């Protein structure tokens, strides 16, 4: 059975992403910052690659938490993640 965890720990988020060749990115919106994403593999056209400092600035300004999964149900490395509101 697979399970997910939620964190706001910068080191855990960055380590999880980099272990999967993920890069911090944002989809720019008309407002400040943007919609955060982790970009994997080949660069997605609509994603603007950003540095980790900007990523965590947007993360904190929007009071987000990182929901992620380490392994899939069959034990493979998972890339499932999403940003949720902090409790």
Coordinates of N, CA, C and O in Angstrom, one line a residue:
X1 N 0.8 -1.2 0.0 CA 0.0 0.0 0.0 C 0.9 1.2 0.0 O 1.9 1.3 0.7
X2 N 0.5 2.2 -0.8 CA 1.3 3.5 -0.8 C 0.7 4.5 0.1 O -0.5 4.5 0.4
X3 N 1.5 5.4 0.6 CA 0.9 6.5 1.4 C 1.6 7.8 1.1 O 2.7 7.8 0.5
X4 N 1.0 8.8 1.5 CA 1.6 10.1 1.3 C 1.9 10.9 2.6 O 1.3 10.5 3.6
X5 N 2.8 11.8 2.5 CA 3.1 12.6 3.7 C 3.0 14.1 3.3 O 3.1 14.4 2.1
X6 N 2.9 14.9 4.3 CA 2.9 16.4 4.1 C 4.0 17.0 4.9 O 4.3 16.6 6.1
X7 N 4.7 18.0 4.3 CA 5.8 18.6 5.0 C 5.9 20.1 4.6 O 5.4 20.5 3.5
X8 N 6.6 20.9 5.5 CA 6.9 22.3 5.1 C 8.5 22.4 5.2 O 9.0 23.5 5.1
X9 N 9.1 21.3 5.5 CA 10.6 21.3 5.7 C 11.3 21.5 4.3 O 11.2 20.6 3.4
X10 N 12.0 22.6 4.2 CA 12.7 22.9 2.9 C 13.7 21.8 2.5 O 13.7 21.4 1.3
X11 N 14.4 21.3 3.4 CA 15.4 20.2 3.1 C 14.8 19.0 2.6 O 15.2 18.4 1.6
X12 N 13.7 18.6 3.2 CA 13.0 17.4 2.7 C 12.4 17.6 1.3 O 12.5 16.7 0.5
X13 N 11.8 18.7 1.1 CA 11.2 19.0 -0.2 C 12.3 19.0 -1.3 O 12.1 18.4 -2.3
X14 N 13.3 19.7 -1.0 CA 14.4 19.8 -2.0 C 15.1 18.4 -2.3 O 15.3 18.1 -3.5
X15 N 15.3 17.7 -1.2 CA 15.9 16.4 -1.4 C 15.0 15.4 -2.2 O 15.4 14.7 -3.1
X16 N 13.7 15.4 -1.8 CA 12.7 14.6 -2.5 C 12.7 14.9 -4.0 O 12.8 14.1 -4.9
X17 N 12.7 16.2 -4.4 CA 12.7 16.7 -5.8 C 13.9 16.3 -6.5 O 13.9 15.7 -7.6
X18 N 15.1 16.6 -5.9 CA 16.4 16.3 -6.6 C 16.6 14.9 -6.8 O 17.3 14.5 -7.7
X19 N 16.2 14.0 -5.9 CA 16.3 12.6 -6.0 C 15.6 12.0 -7.2 O 15.9 11.0 -7.7
X20 N 14.6 12.8 -7.7 CA 13.8 12.4 -8.9 C 14.1 13.3 -10.1 O 13.3 13.4 -11.0
X21 N 15.3 14.0 -10.1 CA 15.7 15.0 -11.1 C 14.6 16.1 -11.3 O 14.4 16.5 -12.4
X22 N 14.0 16.5 -10.2 CA 13.0 17.6 -10.3 C 13.7 18.9 -10.1 O 14.7 19.0 -9.4
X23 N 13.1 19.9 -10.7 CA 13.6 21.3 -10.6 C 12.5 22.2 -10.1 O 11.3 22.0 -10.6
X24 N 12.8 23.2 -9.3 CA 11.7 24.2 -8.9 C 11.3 25.0 -10.1 O 12.1 25.4 -10.9
X25 N 10.0 25.2 -10.2 CA 9.4 25.9 -11.3 C 8.1 26.7 -10.9 O 7.6 26.3 -9.8
X26 N 7.7 27.6 -11.7 CA 6.5 28.3 -11.4 C 5.8 28.6 -12.8 O 6.4 28.8 -13.8
X27 N 4.5 28.5 -12.7 CA 3.6 29.0 -13.8 C 3.3 30.4 -13.5 O 2.6 30.6 -12.5
X28 N 3.7 31.4 -14.3 CA 3.5 32.8 -13.9 C 2.0 33.1 -14.1 O 1.4 32.8 -15.1
X29 N 1.5 33.9 -13.1 CA 0.2 34.4 -13.2 C 0.2 35.9 -13.2 O 1.3 36.5 -13.1
X30 N -0.9 36.5 -13.3 CA -1.0 38.0 -13.3 C -0.6 38.6 -12.0 O -0.2 39.7 -11.9
X31 N -0.8 37.8 -10.9 CA -0.4 38.3 -9.6 C 1.0 38.1 -9.2 O 1.8 37.8 -10.1
X32 N 1.4 38.3 -8.0 CA 2.7 38.0 -7.5 C 3.1 36.6 -7.5 O 2.2 35.7 -7.2
X33 N 4.3 36.2 -7.7 CA 4.8 34.9 -7.6 C 4.3 34.0 -8.8 O 4.7 34.2 -9.9
X34 N 3.5 33.0 -8.5 CA 3.0 32.1 -9.5 C 2.6 30.8 -8.9 O 2.6 30.7 -7.7
X35 N 2.2 29.9 -9.7 CA 1.7 28.6 -9.2 C 3.0 27.7 -9.2 O 3.6 27.5 -10.2
X36 N 3.3 27.2 -8.0 CA 4.5 26.3 -7.9 C 4.3 25.0 -8.5 O 3.2 24.4 -8.4
X37 N 5.4 24.5 -9.1 CA 5.5 23.1 -9.6 C 6.9 22.6 -9.4 O 7.8 23.3 -9.2
X38 N 7.0 21.3 -9.4 CA 8.3 20.6 -9.6 C 8.3 20.1 -11.0 O 7.4 19.3 -11.4
X39 N 9.3 20.5 -11.8 CA 9.4 20.1 -13.2 C 10.4 18.9 -13.3 O 11.5 19.0 -12.8
X40 N 10.0 17.8 -13.9 CA 10.8 16.6 -14.0 C 11.2 16.4 -15.5 O 10.4 16.7 -16.4
X41 N 12.4 15.9 -15.7 CA 12.8 15.5 -17.0 C 12.9 16.7 -17.9 O 13.4 17.8 -17.5
X42 N 12.4 16.6 -19.1 CA 12.5 17.6 -20.1 C 11.6 18.8 -19.7 O 10.5 18.7 -19.2
X43 N 12.2 20.0 -19.9 CA 11.5 21.3 -19.4 C 10.1 21.4 -20.0 O 10.0 21.3 -21.2
X44 N 9.1 21.7 -19.2 CA 7.8 22.0 -19.7 C 7.7 23.4 -20.2 O 8.2 24.3 -19.5
X45 N 7.1 23.6 -21.3 CA 7.1 24.9 -21.9 C 6.5 26.0 -21.1 O 7.0 27.1 -21.0
X46 N 5.4 25.7 -20.4 CA 4.7 26.7 -19.6 C 5.3 27.0 -18.3 O 4.9 27.9 -17.5
X47 N 6.3 26.2 -17.9 CA 7.0 26.4 -16.6 C 8.2 27.3 -16.7 O 9.0 27.1 -17.6
X48 N 8.3 28.2 -15.8 CA 9.5 29.0 -15.7 C 10.4 28.4 -14.6 O 9.9 28.3 -13.5
X49 N 11.6 28.0 -15.0 CA 12.5 27.5 -13.9 C 12.9 28.6 -13.0 O 13.2 29.7 -13.4
X50 N 12.8 28.4 -11.7 CA 13.2 29.3 -10.7 C 14.2 28.7 -9.8 O 14.4 27.5 -9.8
X51 N 14.9 29.5 -9.0 CA 15.8 28.9 -8.0 C 15.1 28.6 -6.7 O 13.9 28.9 -6.5
X52 N 15.7 27.8 -5.9 CA 15.1 27.3 -4.7 C 14.7 28.5 -3.7 O 13.7 28.4 -3.1
X53 N 15.5 29.5 -3.7 CA 15.2 30.7 -2.8 C 13.8 31.3 -3.2 O 13.0 31.6 -2.4
X54 N 13.6 31.5 -4.5 CA 12.3 32.1 -5.0 C 11.2 31.1 -4.8 O 10.1 31.5 -4.4
X55 N 11.5 29.8 -5.0 CA 10.5 28.8 -4.8 C 10.0 28.8 -3.4 O 8.8 28.8 -3.1
X56 N 10.9 28.8 -2.4 CA 10.5 28.8 -1.0 C 9.9 30.1 -0.5 O 9.0 30.1 0.4
X57 N 10.2 31.2 -1.2 CA 9.6 32.5 -0.9 C 8.1 32.4 -1.3 O 7.2 32.8 -0.5
X58 N 7.8 32.0 -2.5 CA 6.4 31.8 -2.9 C 5.7 30.8 -2.0 O 4.5 31.0 -1.6
X59 N 6.4 29.7 -1.7 CA 5.8 28.6 -0.9 C 5.4 29.2 0.5 O 4.2 29.0 0.9
X60 N 6.2 30.0 1.1 CA 5.8 30.6 2.4 C 4.8 31.7 2.3 O 3.9 31.8 3.1
X61 N 4.9 32.6 1.3 CA 4.0 33.7 1.1 C 2.6 33.2 0.9 O 1.6 33.8 1.4
X62 N 2.4 32.0 0.3 CA 1.1 31.4 0.1 C 0.7 30.4 1.1 O -0.3 29.7 1.0
X63 N 1.5 30.3 2.2 CA 1.3 29.3 3.3 C 0.9 27.9 2.8 O -0.1 27.4 3.1
X64 N 1.8 27.4 2.0 CA 1.6 26.1 1.4 C 2.4 25.0 2.2 O 3.3 25.3 2.9
X65 N 1.9 23.8 2.0 CA 2.6 22.6 2.5 C 2.8 21.7 1.3 O 2.1 21.8 0.3
X66 N 3.7 20.8 1.3 CA 4.1 19.9 0.2 C 3.6 18.5 0.5 O 4.0 17.9 1.5
X67 N 2.6 18.0 -0.3 CA 2.1 16.6 -0.1 C 2.8 15.8 -1.1 O 2.9 16.1 -2.3
X68 N 3.4 14.7 -0.7 CA 4.2 13.9 -1.6 C 4.1 12.4 -1.2 O 3.7 12.0 -0.1
X69 N 4.6 11.6 -2.2 CA 4.6 10.1 -2.0 C 6.0 9.7 -2.3 O 6.6 10.1 -3.3
X70 N 6.6 8.8 -1.5 CA 7.9 8.3 -1.7 C 7.9 7.1 -2.7 O 8.7 7.0 -3.6
X71 N 7.0 6.2 -2.5 CA 6.9 5.0 -3.3 C 5.5 4.8 -3.8 O 4.5 5.1 -3.2
X72 N 5.4 4.2 -5.0 CA 4.1 3.8 -5.6 C 3.6 2.5 -4.9 O 4.4 1.9 -4.1
X73 N 2.4 2.1 -5.2 CA 1.8 0.9 -4.6 C 2.7 -0.3 -4.9 O 2.8 -1.2 -4.0
X74 N 3.3 -0.3 -6.1 CA 4.1 -1.5 -6.4 C 5.6 -1.3 -6.0 O 6.5 -2.1 -6.4
X75 N 5.9 -0.3 -5.2 CA 7.3 -0.1 -4.6 C 8.2 0.7 -5.5 O 9.4 0.8 -5.1
X76 N 7.8 1.2 -6.6 CA 8.7 2.1 -7.4 C 8.7 3.5 -6.9 O 7.8 3.9 -6.1
X77 N 9.8 4.2 -7.2 CA 9.9 5.6 -6.8 C 8.7 6.4 -7.4 O 8.5 6.3 -8.6
X78 N 8.1 7.2 -6.6 CA 6.9 8.0 -7.0 C 7.3 9.4 -7.2 O 8.2 10.0 -6.5
X79 N 6.7 10.1 -8.2 CA 6.9 11.5 -8.4 C 5.6 12.3 -8.0 O 5.5 13.4 -8.3
X80 N 4.6 11.6 -7.4 CA 3.4 12.2 -7.0 C 3.7 13.3 -6.0 O 4.3 13.1 -5.0
X81 N 3.2 14.5 -6.3 CA 3.3 15.6 -5.4 C 2.2 16.7 -5.7 O 1.7 16.7 -6.8
X82 N 1.9 17.4 -4.7 CA 1.0 18.6 -4.9 C 1.2 19.6 -3.7 O 1.6 19.2 -2.7
X83 N 0.8 20.8 -4.0 CA 0.9 21.8 -3.0 C -0.5 22.0 -2.4 O -1.5 22.1 -3.1
X84 N -0.6 22.0 -1.1 CA -1.8 22.2 -0.4 C -1.7 23.3 0.7 O -0.6 23.7 1.0
X85 N -2.8 23.7 1.2 CA -2.8 24.8 2.2 C -2.3 24.2 3.5 O -2.6 23.0 3.8
X86 N -1.6 25.0 4.3 CA -1.1 24.5 5.6 C -2.3 24.4 6.5 O -3.2 25.2 6.4
X87 N -2.2 23.5 7.5 CA -3.3 23.4 8.5 C -3.1 24.6 9.5 O -2.1 25.0 9.8

